[in-house]
mmCIF file of C-alpha atoms and ligand atoms in Angstrom:
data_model
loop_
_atom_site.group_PDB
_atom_site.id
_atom_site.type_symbol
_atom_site.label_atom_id
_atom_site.label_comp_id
_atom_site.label_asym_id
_atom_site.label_seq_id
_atom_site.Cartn_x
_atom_site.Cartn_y
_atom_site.Cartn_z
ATOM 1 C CA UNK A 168 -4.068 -0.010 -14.043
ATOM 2 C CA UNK A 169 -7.197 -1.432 -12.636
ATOM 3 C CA UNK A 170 -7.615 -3.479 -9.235
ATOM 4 C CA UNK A 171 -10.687 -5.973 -9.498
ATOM 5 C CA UNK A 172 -11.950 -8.456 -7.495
ATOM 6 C CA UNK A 173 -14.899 -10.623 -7.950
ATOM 7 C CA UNK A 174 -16.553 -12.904 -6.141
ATOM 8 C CA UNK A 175 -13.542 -12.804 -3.614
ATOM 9 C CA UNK A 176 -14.194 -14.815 0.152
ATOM 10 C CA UNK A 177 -11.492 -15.144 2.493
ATOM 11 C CA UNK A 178 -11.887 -17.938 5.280
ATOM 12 C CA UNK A 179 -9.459 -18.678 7.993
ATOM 13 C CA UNK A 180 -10.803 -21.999 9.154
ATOM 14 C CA UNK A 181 -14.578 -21.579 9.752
ATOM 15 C CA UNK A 182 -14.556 -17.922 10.029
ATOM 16 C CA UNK A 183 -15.287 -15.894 6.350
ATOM 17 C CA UNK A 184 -13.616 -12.647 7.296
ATOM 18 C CA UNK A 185 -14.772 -11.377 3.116
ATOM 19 C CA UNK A 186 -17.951 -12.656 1.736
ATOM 20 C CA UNK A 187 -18.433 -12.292 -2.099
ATOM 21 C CA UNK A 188 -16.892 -9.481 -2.588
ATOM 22 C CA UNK A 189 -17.484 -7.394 -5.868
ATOM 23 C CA UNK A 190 -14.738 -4.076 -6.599
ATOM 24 C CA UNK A 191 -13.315 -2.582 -9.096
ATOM 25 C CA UNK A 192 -10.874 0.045 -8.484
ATOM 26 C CA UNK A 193 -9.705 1.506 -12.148
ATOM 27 C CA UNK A 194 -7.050 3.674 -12.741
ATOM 28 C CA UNK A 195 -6.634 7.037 -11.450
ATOM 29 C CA UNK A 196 -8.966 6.175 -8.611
ATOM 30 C CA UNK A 197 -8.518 7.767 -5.031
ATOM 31 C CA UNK A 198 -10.242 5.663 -3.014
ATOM 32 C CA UNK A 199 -10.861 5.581 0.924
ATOM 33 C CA UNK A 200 -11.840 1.905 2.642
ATOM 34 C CA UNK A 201 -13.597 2.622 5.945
ATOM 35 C CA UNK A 202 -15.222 0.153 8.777
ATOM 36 C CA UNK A 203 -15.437 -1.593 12.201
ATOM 37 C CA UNK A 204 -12.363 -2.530 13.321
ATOM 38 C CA UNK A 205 -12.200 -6.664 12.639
ATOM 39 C CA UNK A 206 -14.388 -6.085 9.424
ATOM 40 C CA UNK A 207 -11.727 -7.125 6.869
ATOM 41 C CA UNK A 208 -10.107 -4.064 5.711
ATOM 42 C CA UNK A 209 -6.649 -5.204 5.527
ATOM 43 C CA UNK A 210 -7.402 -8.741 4.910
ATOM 44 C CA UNK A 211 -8.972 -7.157 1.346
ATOM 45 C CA UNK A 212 -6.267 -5.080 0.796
ATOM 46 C CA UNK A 213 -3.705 -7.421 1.032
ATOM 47 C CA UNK A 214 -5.582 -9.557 -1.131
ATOM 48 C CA UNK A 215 -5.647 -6.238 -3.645
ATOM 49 C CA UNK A 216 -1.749 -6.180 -3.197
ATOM 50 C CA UNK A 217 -1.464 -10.113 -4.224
ATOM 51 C CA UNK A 218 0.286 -10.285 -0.460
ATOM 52 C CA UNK A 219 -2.593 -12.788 0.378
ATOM 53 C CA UNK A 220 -4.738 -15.241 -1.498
ATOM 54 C CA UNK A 221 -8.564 -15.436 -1.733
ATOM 55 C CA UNK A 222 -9.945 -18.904 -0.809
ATOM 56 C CA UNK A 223 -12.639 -18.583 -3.702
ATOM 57 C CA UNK A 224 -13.050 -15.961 -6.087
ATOM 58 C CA UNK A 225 -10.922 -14.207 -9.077
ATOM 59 C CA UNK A 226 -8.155 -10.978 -8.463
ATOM 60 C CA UNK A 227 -7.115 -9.362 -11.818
ATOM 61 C CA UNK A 228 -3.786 -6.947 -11.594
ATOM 62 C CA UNK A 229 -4.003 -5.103 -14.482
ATOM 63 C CA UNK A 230 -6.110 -7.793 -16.574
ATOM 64 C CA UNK A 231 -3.847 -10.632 -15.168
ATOM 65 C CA UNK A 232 -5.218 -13.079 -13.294
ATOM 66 C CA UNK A 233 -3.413 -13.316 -10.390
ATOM 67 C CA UNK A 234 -5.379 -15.860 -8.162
ATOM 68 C CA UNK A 235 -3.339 -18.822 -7.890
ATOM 69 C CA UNK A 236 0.296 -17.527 -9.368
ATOM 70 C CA UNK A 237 3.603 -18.394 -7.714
ATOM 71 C CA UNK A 238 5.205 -16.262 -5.357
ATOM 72 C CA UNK A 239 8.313 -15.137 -7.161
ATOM 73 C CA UNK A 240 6.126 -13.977 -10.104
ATOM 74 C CA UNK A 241 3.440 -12.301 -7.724
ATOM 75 C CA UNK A 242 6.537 -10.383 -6.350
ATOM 76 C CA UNK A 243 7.206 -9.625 -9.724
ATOM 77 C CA UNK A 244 3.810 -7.773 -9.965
ATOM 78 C CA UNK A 245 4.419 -6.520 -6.800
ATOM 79 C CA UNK A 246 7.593 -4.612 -7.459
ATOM 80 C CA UNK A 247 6.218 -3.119 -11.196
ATOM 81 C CA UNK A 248 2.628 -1.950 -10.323
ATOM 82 C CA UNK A 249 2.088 -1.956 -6.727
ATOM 83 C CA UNK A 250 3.605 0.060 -3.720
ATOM 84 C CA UNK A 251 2.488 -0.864 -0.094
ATOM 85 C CA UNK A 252 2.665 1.865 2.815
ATOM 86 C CA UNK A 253 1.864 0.223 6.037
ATOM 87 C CA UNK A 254 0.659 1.909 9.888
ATOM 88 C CA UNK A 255 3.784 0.702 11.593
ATOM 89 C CA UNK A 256 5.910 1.728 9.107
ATOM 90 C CA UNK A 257 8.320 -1.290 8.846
ATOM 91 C CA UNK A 258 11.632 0.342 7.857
ATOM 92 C CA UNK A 259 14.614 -2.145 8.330
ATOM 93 C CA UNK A 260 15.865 -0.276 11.482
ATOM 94 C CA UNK A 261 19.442 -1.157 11.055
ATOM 95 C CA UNK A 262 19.275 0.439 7.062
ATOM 96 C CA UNK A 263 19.797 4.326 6.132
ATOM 97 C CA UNK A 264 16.753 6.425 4.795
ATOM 98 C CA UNK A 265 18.566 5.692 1.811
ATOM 99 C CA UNK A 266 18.800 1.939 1.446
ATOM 100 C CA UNK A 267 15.619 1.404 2.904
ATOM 101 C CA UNK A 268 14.063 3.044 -0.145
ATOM 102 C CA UNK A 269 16.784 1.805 -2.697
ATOM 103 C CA UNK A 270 15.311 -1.961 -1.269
ATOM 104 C CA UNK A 271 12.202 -1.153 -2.932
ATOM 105 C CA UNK A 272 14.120 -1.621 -6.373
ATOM 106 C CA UNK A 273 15.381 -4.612 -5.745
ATOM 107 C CA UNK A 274 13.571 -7.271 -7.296
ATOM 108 C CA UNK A 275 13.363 -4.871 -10.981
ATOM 109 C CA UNK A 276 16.983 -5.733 -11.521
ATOM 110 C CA UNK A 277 18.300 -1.675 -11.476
ATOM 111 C CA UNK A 278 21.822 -1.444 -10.999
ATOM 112 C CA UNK A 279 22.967 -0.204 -7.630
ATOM 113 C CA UNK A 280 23.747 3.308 -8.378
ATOM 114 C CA UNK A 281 21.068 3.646 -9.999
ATOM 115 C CA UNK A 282 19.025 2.359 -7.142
ATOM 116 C CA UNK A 283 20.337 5.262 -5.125
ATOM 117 C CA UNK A 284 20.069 7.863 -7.625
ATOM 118 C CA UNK A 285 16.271 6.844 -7.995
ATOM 119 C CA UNK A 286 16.244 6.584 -4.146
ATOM 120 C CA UNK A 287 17.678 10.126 -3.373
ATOM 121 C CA UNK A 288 14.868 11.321 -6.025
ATOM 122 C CA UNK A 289 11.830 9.403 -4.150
ATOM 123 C CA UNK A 290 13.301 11.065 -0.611
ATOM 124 C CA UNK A 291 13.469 14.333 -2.382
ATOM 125 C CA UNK A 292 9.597 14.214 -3.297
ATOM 126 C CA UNK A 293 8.697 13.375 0.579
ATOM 127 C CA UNK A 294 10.317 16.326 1.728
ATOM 128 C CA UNK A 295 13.112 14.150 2.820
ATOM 129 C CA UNK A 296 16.612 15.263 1.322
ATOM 130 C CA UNK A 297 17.828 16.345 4.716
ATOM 131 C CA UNK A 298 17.928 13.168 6.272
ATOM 132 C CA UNK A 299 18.885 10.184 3.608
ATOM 133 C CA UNK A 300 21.599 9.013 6.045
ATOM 134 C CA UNK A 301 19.195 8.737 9.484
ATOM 135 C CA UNK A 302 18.352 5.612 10.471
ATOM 136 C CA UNK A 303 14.722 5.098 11.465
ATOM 137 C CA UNK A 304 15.121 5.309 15.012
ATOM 138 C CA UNK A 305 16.926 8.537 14.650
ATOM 139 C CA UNK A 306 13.631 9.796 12.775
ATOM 140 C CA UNK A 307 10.254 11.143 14.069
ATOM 141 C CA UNK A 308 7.252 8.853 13.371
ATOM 142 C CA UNK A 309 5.551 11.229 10.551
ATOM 143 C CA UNK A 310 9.376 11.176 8.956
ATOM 144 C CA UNK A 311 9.284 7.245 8.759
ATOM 145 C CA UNK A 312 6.170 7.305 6.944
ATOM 146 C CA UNK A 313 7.503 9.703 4.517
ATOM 147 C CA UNK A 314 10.280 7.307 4.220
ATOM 148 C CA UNK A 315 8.009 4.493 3.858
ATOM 149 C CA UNK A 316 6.255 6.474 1.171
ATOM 150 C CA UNK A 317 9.029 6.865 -0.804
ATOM 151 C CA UNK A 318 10.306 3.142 -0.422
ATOM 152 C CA UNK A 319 6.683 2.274 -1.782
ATOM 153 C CA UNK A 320 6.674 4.864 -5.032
ATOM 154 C CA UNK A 321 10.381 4.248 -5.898
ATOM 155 C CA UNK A 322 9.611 1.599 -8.355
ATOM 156 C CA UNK A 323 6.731 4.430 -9.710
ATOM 157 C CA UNK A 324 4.317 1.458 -9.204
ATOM 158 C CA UNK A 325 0.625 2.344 -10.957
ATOM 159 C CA UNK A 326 -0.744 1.180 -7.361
ATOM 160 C CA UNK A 327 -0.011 2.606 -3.949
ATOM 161 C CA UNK A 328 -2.236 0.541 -1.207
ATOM 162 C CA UNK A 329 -1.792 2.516 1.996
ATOM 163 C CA UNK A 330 -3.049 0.529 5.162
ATOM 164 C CA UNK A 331 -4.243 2.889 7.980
ATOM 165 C CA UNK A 332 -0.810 4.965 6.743
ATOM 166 C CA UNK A 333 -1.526 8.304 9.225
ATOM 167 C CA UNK A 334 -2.923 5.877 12.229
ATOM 168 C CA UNK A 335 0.425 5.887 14.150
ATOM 169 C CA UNK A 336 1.163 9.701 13.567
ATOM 170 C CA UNK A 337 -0.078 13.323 14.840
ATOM 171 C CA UNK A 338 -2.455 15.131 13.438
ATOM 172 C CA UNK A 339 0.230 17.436 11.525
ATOM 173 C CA UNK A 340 2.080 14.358 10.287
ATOM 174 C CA UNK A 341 -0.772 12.728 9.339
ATOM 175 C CA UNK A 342 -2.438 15.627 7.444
ATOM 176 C CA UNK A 343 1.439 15.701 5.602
ATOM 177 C CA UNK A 344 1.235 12.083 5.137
ATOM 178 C CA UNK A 345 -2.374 12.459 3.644
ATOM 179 C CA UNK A 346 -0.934 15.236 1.331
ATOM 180 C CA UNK A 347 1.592 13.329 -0.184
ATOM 181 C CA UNK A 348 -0.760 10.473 -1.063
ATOM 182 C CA UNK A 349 -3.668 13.458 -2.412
ATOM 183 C CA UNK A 350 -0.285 14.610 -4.711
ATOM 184 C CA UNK A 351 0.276 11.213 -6.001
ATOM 185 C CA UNK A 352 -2.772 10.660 -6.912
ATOM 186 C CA UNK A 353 -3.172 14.005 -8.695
ATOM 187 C CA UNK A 354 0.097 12.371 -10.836
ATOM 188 C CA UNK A 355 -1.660 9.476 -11.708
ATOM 189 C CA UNK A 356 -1.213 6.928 -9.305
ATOM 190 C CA UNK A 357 -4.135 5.055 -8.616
ATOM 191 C CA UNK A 358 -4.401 5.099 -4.530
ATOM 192 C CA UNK A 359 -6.549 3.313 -1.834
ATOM 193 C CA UNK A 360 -5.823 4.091 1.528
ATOM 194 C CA UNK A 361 -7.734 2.666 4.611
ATOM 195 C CA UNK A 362 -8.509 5.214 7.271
ATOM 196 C CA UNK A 363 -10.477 5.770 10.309
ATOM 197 C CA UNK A 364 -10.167 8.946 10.196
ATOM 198 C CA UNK A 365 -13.599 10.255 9.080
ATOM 199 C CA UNK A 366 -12.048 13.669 8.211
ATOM 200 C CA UNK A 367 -9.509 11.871 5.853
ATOM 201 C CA UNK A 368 -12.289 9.550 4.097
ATOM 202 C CA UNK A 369 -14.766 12.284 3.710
ATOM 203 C CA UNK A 370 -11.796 14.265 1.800
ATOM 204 C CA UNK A 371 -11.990 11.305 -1.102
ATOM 205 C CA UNK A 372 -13.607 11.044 -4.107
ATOM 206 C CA UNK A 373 -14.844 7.651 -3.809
ATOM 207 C CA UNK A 374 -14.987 5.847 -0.429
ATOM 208 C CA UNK A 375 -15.853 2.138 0.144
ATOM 209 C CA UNK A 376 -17.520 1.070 3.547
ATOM 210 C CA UNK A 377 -17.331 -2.878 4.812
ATOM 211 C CA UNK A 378 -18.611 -4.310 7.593
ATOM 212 C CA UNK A 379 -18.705 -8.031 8.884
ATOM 213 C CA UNK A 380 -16.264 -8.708 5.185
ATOM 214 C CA UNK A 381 -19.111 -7.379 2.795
ATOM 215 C CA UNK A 382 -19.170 -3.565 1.248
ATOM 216 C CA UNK A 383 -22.366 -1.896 1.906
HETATM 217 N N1 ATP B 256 -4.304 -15.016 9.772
HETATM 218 C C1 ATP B 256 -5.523 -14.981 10.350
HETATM 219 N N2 ATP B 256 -6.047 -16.071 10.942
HETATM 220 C C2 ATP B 256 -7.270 -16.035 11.507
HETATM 221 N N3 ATP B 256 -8.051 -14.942 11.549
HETATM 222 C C3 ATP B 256 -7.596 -13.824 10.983
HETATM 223 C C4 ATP B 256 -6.304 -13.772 10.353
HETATM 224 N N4 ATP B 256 -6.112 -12.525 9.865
HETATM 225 C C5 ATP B 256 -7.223 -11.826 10.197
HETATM 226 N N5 ATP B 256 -8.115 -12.592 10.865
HETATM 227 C C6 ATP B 256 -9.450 -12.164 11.353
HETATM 228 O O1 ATP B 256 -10.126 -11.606 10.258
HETATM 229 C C7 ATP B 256 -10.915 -10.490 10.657
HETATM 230 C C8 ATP B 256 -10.601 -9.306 9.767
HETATM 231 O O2 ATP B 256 -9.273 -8.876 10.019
HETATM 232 P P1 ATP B 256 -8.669 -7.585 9.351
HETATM 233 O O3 ATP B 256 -7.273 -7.451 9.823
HETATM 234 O O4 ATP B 256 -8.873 -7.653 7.876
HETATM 235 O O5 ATP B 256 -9.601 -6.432 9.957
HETATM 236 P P2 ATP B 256 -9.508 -4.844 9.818
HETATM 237 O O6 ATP B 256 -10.802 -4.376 9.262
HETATM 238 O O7 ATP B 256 -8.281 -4.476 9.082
HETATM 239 O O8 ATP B 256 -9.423 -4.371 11.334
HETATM 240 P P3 ATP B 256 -8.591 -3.146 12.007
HETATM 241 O O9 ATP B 256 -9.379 -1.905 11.684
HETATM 242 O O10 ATP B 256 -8.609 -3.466 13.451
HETATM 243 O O11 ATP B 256 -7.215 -3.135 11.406
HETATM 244 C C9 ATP B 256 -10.621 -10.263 12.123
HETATM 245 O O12 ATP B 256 -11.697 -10.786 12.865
HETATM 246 C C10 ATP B 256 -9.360 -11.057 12.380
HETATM 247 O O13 ATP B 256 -9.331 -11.550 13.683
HETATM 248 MG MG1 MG B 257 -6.509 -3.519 9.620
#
C-alpha cells in the first residue's frame, strides 16, 4: 500500500510547520524520518496516519484520497491499513496486555474471542506470551512498547508509522524494539519510523531528512 503526499502544508495560525511537501512512500518501504527537533516530524506523520489534516495539499491511502473524509471513515482506514506505535507508549493503564492489544480490533467488527485469540498471537510475535495478564505499570518500559507493537500490527495493517518508538527506552530495549519493526518489514509491512538515533536511521534503506517542515 502506498503513502503519498503532495503538495501537503500544515499551518497552525501563522506558523507553516510543513511547506509543500512532496513523498511517496510505496509498499514494502522501510523508511527512517530524521531532523531538528520542532521541524515537523510528527506533525507529517500524523498527517501520513490520516490522525491530522493538511491545510492545503492532497494525502492518498492506498489510492484514496483521504484529505477531507469524515472521521468515522478515516478510522475506518485507520484500523485496516495503518498501525501507529507511539514514544510514550499510551497503553490504557487500567487494561491487561491482553485487552490493550485486543482494542486494536475494535473498530473491524471481530468477534470478541476472536479478538483475543488474534491478540494472544500479536503478544506471541513480540516476545510477549509470558505476560498477557500484566498491566502496564507492572511492565518494564521496552515491554510496553512491545505491547504497543503488537496493539498496532493486530489488525495486520499494510502500514506501521512508528513515532520516535525506542526514544523512551534503553539501548537493549530499543535495539529489541528496532528488531521487531526490521522483522516486520522483512514480512511485508511497509514501515516509517522517526528516530534520532543516528545509529537506527543509518541502519535503513531509505531515510528522509526535514528541517524547518521541508525534506532536503
Ligand atoms: N497543535 C499545534 N499548534 C500549534 N503549533 C504546533 C502544534 N503542533 C505542533 N506545533 C508546532 O509545529 C512544529 C513542528 O512540531 P512537530 O511536533 O511536528 O515537531 P517534531 O519534528 O516532531 O519535533 P520533536 O523531534 O521535538 O518531536 C513545532 O514548532 C511545534 O511547536
Ligand atoms: Mg515529534
Amino acid at each position: 500500500m502506498t503513502l503519498e503526499l503532495h503538495k501537503v502544508t500544515k499551518k497552525y495560525g501563522e506558523l507553516t510547520v510543513l511547506r509543500d511537501i512532496d513523498l511517496i512512500v510505496r509498499s514494502g518501504e522501510l523508511v527512517a524520518v530524521v531532523g531538528p527537533s520542532g521541524s515537523g516530524k510528527t506533525t507529517l506523520l500524523q498527517i501520513m496516519g490520516t490522525l491530522d489534516q493538511p491545510t492545503a495539499g492532497t494525502v492518498r491511502v492506498a489510492g484514496q484520497d483521504i484529505t477531507g473524509m469524515p472521521d468515522r471513515r478515516l478510522a475506518v482506514v485507520r484500523a485496516y491499513h495503518i498501525g501507529f506505535v507511539f514514544q510514550q507508549f499510551f497503553l490504557n493503564p487500567t487494561l491487561s496486555a491482553m485487552d490493550n492489544v485486543a482494542t486494536g480490533l475494535l473498530y473491524t467488527g471481530t468477534p470478541r474471542q476472536q479478538r483475543r485469540e488474534r491478540a494472544a498471537e500479536a503478544l506471541a510475535s513480540v516476545g510477549m506470551s509470558h505476560r498477557m495478564k500484566h498491566r502496564p505499570g507492572q511492565l518494564s518500559g521496552g515491554e510496553c512498547q512491545r505491547v504497543a507493537i503488537a496493539r498496532a500490527v493486530v489488525g495486520r495493517p499494510d502500514v506501521v508509522l512508528a513515532d520516535e518508538p525506542t526514544g523512551n527506552l534503553d539501548s537493549r530495549s530499543g535495539a529489541a524494539v528496532a528488531g521487531l519493526l526490521r522483522r516486520l518489514n522483512e514480512t511485508g509491512t511497509t514501515v516509517v519510523v522517526i528516530t534520532h538515533d543516528d545509529r537506527l536511521a543509518a541502519s535503513m534503506p531509505r531515510t528522509v531528512r526535514i528541517q524547518d517542515g521541508v525534506i532536503q
